[in-house]
PDB file of C-alpha atoms in Angstrom:
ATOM      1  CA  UNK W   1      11.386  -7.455 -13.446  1.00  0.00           C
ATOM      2  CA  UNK W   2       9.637  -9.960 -10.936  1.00  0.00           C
ATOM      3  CA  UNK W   3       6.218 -11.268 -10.961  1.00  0.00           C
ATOM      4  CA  UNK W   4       6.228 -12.392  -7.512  1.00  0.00           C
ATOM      5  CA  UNK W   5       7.088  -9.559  -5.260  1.00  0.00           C
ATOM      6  CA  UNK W   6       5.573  -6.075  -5.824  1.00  0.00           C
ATOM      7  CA  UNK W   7       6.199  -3.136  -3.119  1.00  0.00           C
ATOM      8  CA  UNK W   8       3.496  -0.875  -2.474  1.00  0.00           C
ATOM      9  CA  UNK W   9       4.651   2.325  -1.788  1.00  0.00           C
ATOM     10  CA  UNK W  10       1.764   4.606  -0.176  1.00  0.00           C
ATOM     11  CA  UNK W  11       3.290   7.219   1.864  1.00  0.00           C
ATOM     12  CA  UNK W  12       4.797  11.112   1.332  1.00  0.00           C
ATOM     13  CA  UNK W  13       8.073  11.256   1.575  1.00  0.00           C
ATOM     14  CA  UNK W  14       9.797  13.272   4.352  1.00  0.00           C
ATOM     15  CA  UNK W  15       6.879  13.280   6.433  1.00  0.00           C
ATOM     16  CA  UNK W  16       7.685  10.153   7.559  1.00  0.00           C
ATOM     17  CA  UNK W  17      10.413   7.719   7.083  1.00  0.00           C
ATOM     18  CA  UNK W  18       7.990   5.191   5.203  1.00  0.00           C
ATOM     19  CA  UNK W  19       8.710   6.600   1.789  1.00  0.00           C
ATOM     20  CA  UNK W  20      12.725   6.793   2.020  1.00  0.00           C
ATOM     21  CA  UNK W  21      12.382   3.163   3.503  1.00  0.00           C
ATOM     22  CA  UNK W  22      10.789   1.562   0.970  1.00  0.00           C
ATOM     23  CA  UNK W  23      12.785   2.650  -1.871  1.00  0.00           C
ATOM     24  CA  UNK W  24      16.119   1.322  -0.189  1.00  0.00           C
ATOM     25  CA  UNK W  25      14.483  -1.761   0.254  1.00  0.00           C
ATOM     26  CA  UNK W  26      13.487  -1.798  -3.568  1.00  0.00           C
ATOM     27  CA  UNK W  27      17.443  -0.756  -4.297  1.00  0.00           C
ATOM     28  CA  UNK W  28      18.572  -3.065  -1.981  1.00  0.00           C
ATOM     29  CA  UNK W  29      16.645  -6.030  -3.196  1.00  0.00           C
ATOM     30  CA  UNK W  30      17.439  -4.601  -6.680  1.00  0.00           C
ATOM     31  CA  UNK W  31      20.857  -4.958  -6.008  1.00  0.00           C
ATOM     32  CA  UNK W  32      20.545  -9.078  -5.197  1.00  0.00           C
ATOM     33  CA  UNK W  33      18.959  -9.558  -8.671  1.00  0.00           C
ATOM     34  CA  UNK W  34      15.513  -9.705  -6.970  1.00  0.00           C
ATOM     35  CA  UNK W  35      14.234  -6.258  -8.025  1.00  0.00           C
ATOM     36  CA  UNK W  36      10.239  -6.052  -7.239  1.00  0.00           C
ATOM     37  CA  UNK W  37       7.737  -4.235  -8.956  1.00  0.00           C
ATOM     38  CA  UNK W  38       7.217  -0.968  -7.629  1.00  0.00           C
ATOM     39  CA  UNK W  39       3.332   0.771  -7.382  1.00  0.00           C
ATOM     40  CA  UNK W  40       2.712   4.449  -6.148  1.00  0.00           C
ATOM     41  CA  UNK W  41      -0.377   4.841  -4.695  1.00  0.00           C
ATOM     42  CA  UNK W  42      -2.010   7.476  -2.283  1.00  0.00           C
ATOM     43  CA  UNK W  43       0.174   9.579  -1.365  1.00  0.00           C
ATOM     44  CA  UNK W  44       3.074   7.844  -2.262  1.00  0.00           C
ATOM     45  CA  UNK W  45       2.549   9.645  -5.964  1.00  0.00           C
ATOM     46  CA  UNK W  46       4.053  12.757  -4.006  1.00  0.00           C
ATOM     47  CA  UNK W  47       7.265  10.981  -4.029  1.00  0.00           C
ATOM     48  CA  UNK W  48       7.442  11.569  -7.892  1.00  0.00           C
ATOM     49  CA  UNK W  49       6.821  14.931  -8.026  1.00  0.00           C
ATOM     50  CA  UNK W  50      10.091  16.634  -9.577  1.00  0.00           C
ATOM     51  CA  UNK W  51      11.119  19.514  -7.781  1.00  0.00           C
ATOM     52  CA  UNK W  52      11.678  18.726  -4.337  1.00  0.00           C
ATOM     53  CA  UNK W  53      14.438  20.819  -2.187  1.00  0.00           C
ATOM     54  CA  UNK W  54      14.524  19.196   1.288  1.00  0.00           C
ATOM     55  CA  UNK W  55      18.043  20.258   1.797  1.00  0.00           C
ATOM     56  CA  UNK W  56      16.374  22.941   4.471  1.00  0.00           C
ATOM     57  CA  UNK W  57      15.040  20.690   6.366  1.00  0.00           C
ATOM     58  CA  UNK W  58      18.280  18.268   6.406  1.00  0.00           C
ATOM     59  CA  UNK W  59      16.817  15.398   4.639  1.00  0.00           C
ATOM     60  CA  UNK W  60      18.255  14.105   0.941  1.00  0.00           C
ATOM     61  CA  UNK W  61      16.454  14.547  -1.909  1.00  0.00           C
ATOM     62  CA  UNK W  62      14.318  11.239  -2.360  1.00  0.00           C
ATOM     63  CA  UNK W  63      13.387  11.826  -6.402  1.00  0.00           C
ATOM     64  CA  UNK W  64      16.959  11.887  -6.544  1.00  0.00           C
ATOM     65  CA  UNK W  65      17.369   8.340  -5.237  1.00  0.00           C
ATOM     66  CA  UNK W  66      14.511   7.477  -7.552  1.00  0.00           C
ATOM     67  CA  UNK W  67      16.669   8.187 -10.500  1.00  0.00           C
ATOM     68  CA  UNK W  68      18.903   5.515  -9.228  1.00  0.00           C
ATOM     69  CA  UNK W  69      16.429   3.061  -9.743  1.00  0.00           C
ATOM     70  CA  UNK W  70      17.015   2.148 -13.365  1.00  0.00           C
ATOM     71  CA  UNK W  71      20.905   1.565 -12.603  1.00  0.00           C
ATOM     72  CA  UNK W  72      19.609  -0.933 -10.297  1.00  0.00           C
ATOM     73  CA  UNK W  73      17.481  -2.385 -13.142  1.00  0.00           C
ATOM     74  CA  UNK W  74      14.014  -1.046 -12.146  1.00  0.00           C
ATOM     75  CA  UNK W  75      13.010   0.527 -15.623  1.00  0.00           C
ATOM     76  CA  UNK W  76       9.341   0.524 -15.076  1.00  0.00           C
ATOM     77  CA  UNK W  77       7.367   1.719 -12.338  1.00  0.00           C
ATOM     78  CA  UNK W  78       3.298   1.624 -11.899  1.00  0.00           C
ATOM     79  CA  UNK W  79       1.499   4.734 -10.697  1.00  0.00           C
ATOM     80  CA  UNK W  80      -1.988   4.669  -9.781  1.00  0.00           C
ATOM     81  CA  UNK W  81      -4.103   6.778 -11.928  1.00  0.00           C
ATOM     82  CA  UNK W  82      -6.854   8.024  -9.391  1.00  0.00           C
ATOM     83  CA  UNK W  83      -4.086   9.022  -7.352  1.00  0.00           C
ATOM     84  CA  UNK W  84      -2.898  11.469  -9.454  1.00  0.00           C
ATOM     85  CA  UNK W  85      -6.088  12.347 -10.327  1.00  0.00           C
ATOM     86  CA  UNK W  86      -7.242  12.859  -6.499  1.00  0.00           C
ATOM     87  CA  UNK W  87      -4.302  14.915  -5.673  1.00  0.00           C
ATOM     88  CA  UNK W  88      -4.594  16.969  -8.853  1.00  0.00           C
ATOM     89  CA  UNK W  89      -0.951  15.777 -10.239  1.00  0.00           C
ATOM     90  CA  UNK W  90      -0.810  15.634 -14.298  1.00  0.00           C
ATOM     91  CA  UNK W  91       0.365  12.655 -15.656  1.00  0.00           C
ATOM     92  CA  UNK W  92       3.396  14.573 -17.484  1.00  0.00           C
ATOM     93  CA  UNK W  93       4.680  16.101 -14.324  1.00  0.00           C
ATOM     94  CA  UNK W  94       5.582  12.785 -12.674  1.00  0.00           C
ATOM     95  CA  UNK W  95       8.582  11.592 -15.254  1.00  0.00           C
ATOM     96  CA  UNK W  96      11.299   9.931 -13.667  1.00  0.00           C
ATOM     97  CA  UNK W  97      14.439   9.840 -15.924  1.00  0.00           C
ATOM     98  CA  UNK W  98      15.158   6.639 -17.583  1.00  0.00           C
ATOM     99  CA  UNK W  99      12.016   5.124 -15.915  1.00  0.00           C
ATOM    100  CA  UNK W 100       8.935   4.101 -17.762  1.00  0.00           C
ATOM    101  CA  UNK W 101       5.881   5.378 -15.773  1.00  0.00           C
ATOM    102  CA  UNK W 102       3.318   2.686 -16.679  1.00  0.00           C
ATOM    103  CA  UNK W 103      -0.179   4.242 -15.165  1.00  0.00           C
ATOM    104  CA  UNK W 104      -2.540   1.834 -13.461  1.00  0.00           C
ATOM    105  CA  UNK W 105      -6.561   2.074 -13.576  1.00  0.00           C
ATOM    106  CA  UNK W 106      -7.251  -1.614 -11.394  1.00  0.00           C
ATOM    107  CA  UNK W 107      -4.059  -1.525  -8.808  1.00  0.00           C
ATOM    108  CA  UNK W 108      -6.102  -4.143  -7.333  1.00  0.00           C
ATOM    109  CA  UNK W 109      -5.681  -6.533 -10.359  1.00  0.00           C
ATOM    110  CA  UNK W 110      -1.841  -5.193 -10.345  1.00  0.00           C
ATOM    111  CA  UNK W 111      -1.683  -6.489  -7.070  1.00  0.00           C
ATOM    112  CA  UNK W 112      -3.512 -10.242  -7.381  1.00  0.00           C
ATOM    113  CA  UNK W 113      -0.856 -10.987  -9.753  1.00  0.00           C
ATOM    114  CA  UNK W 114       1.785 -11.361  -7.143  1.00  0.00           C
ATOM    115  CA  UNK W 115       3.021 -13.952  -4.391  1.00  0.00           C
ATOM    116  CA  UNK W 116       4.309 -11.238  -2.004  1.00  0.00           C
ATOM    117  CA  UNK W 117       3.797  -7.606  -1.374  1.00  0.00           C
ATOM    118  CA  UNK W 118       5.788  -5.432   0.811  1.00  0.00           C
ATOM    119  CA  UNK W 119       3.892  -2.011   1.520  1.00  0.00           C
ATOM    120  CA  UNK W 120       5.763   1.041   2.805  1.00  0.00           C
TER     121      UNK W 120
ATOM    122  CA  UNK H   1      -7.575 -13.872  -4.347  1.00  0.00           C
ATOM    123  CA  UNK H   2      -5.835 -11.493  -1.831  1.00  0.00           C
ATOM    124  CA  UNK H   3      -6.286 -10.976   1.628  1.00  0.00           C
ATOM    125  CA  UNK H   4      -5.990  -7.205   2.663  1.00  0.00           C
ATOM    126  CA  UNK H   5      -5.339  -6.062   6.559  1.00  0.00           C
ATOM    127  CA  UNK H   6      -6.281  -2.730   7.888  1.00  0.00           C
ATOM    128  CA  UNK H   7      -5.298  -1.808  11.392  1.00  0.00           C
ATOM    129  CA  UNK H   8      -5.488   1.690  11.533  1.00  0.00           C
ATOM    130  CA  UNK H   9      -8.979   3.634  12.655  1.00  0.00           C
ATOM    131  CA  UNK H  10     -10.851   4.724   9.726  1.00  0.00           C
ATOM    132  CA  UNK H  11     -11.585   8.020  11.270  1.00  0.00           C
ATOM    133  CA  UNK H  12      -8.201   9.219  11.304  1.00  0.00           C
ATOM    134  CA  UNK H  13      -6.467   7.369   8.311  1.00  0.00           C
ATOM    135  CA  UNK H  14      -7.357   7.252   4.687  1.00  0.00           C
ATOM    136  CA  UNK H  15      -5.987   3.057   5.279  1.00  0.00           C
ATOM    137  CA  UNK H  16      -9.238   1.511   4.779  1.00  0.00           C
ATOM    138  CA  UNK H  17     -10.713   4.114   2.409  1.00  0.00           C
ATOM    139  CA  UNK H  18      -7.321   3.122   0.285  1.00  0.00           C
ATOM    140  CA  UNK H  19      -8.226  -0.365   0.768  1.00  0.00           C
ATOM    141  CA  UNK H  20     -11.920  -0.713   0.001  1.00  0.00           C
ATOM    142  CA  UNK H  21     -10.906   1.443  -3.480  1.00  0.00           C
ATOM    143  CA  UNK H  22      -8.128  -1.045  -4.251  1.00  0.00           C
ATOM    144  CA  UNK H  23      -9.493  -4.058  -3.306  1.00  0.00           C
ATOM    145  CA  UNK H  24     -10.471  -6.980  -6.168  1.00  0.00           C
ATOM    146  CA  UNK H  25     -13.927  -8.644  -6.429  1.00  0.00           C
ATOM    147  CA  UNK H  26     -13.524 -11.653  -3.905  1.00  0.00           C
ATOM    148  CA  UNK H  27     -10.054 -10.442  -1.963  1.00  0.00           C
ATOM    149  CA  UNK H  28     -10.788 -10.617   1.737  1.00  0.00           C
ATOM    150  CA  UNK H  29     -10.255  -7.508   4.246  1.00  0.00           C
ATOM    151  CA  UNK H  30      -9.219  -8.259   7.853  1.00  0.00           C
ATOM    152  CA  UNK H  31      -9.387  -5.436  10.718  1.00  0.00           C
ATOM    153  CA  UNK H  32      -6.942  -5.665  13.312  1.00  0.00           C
ATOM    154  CA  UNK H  33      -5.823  -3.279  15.918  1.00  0.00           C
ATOM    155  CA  UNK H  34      -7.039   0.456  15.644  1.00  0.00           C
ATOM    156  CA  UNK H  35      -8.899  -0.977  12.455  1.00  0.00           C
ATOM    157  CA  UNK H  36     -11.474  -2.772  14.112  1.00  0.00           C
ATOM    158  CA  UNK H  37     -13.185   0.169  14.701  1.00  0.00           C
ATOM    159  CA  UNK H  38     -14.852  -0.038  11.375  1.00  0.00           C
ATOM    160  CA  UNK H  39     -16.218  -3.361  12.192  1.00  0.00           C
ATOM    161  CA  UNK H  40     -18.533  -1.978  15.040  1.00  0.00           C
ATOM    162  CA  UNK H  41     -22.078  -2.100  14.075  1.00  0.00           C
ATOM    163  CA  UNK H  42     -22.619   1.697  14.834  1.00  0.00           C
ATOM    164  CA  UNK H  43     -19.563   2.216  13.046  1.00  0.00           C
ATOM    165  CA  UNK H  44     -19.931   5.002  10.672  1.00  0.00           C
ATOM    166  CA  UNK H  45     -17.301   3.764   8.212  1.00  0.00           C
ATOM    167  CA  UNK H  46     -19.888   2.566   5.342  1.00  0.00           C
ATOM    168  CA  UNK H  47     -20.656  -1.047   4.704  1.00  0.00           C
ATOM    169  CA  UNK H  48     -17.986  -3.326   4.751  1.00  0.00           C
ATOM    170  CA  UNK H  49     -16.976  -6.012   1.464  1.00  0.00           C
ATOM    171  CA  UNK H  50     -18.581  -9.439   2.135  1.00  0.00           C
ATOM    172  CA  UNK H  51     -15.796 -11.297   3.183  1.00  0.00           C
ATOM    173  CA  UNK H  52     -14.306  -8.578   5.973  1.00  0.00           C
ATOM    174  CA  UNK H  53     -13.030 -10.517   9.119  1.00  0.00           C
ATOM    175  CA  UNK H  54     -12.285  -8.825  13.121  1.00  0.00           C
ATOM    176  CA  UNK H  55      -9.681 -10.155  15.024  1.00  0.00           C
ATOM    177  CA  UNK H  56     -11.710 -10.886  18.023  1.00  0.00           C
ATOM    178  CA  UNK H  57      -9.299  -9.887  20.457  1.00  0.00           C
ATOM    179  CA  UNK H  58      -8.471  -6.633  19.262  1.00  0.00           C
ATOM    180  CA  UNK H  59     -12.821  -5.949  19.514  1.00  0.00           C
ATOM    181  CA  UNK H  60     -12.723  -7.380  22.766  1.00  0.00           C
ATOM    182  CA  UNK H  61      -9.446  -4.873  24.177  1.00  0.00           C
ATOM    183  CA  UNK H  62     -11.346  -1.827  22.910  1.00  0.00           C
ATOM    184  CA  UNK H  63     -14.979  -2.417  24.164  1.00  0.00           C
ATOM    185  CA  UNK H  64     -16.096  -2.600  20.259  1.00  0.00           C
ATOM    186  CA  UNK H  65     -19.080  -4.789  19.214  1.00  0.00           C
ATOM    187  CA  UNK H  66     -18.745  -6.055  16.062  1.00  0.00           C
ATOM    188  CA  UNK H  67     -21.278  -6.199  13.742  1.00  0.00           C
ATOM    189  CA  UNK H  68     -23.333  -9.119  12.596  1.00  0.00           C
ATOM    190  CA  UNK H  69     -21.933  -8.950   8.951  1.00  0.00           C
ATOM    191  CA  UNK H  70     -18.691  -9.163  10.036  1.00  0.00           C
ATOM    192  CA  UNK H  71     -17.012 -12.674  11.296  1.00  0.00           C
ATOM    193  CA  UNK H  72     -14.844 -12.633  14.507  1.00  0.00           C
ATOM    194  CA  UNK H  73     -11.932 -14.443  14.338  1.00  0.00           C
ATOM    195  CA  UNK H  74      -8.966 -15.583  16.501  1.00  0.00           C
ATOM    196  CA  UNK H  75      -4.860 -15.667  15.356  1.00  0.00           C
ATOM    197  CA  UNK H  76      -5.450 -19.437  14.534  1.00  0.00           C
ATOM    198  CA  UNK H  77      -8.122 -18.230  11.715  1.00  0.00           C
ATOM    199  CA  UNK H  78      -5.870 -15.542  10.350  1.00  0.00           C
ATOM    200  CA  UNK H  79      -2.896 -17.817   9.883  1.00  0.00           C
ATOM    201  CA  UNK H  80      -5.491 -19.664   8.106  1.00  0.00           C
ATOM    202  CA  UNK H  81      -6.546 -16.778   6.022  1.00  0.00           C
ATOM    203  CA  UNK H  82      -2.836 -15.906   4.925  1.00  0.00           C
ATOM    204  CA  UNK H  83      -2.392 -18.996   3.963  1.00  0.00           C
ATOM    205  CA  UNK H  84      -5.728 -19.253   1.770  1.00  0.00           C
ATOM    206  CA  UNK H  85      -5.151 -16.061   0.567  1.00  0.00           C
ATOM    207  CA  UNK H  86      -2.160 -14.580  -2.017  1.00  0.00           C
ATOM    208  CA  UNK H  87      -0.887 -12.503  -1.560  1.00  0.00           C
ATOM    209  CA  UNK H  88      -1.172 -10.417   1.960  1.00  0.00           C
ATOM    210  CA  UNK H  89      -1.432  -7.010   1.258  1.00  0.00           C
ATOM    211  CA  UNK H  90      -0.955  -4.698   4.862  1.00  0.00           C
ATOM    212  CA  UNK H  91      -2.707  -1.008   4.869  1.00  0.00           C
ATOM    213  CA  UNK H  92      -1.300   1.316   7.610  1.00  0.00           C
TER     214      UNK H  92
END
């Protein structure tokens, strides 16, 4: 886990390609040994909601590339709590297998902490 | 301390609402682009963080007048400001 680069991931998923983006970057960079922190915030708590089904409108299921995560060696992921709370989301209902879901009440003290931070 | 940079309008994105909520004691907030619409002094956006910078230019192409409380800057400054600042956080 890396204290210098976080990515902050802000965007719905399928709406636009924002959401889908930033998790291959995470993966990729996962995949070099350089795996960032990752923070949901906004709207980009919507990309942890559980049942999604975009197979109608062609696209891949994006939780399901979430649970590739901790193969990659992300096993911890920070969600914003007022984000969830905004959009009405319960804390229980955003489990990602084999991730820990560590909720954040200061993101902006998450995010001093590091040297670089990608958003998406 | 952090610098933050908004370039979308705050009228039709929740980018600086996001930003002014996450935002630290101290961090900085740049407007560029679409964003600098928040730094007109009719804007309607609610009072900015001390510490919230314009790029000039982007004012200047869109006819907005920026308010007193808010500093005008050119690209010079802001390459100053990323550098002063860690780390650069972009809201779009």
């Amino acid at each position: 886990m890396s204290t210098h680069t976080l990515a902050l991931c802000r965007q719905a998923p399928y709406g636009s390609a924002l959401a889908r983006e930033g998790l291959e970057a995470v993966l990729a960079a996962a995949a070099m040994d350089q795996a960032p922190d990752v923070l949901f915030l906004g709207d980009g708590v919507f990309q942890l909601t559980a049942d999604q089904a975009p197979q109608e409108i062609g696209q891949k299921s994006l939780y399901r590339n979430l649970q590739a995560l901790p193969m990659f060696g992300v096993e911890r992921i920070y969600v914003c709590r007022q984000s969830l709370a905004d959009r009405g989301i319960s804390t229980e209902s955003i489990a990602v297998p084999g991730i820990e879901v560590e909720l954040v009440t200061d993101p902006g003290a998450l995010l001093a902490r590091y040297q670089h931070v990608l958003s998406f | 301390m952090a610098l933050h940079i908004v370039n979308r309008s705050p009228y039709r994105s929740s980018a600086l609402r996001d930003c002014l909520n996450t935002m630290a004691e101290g961090d900085a907030l740049l407007l560029i682009e679409d964003g600098v619409y928040a730094a007109s002094a009719s804007a309607q956006a609610g009072a900015m963080p001390a510490g919230t910078y314009c790029l000039g230019a982007d004012a200047d192409a869109r006819g907005v007048s920026v308010s007193d409380a808010i500093a005008r800057i050119d690209d010079a400054r802001w390459v100053a400001l990323c550098v002063e600042h860690t780390p650069v956080v972009s809201w779009f």
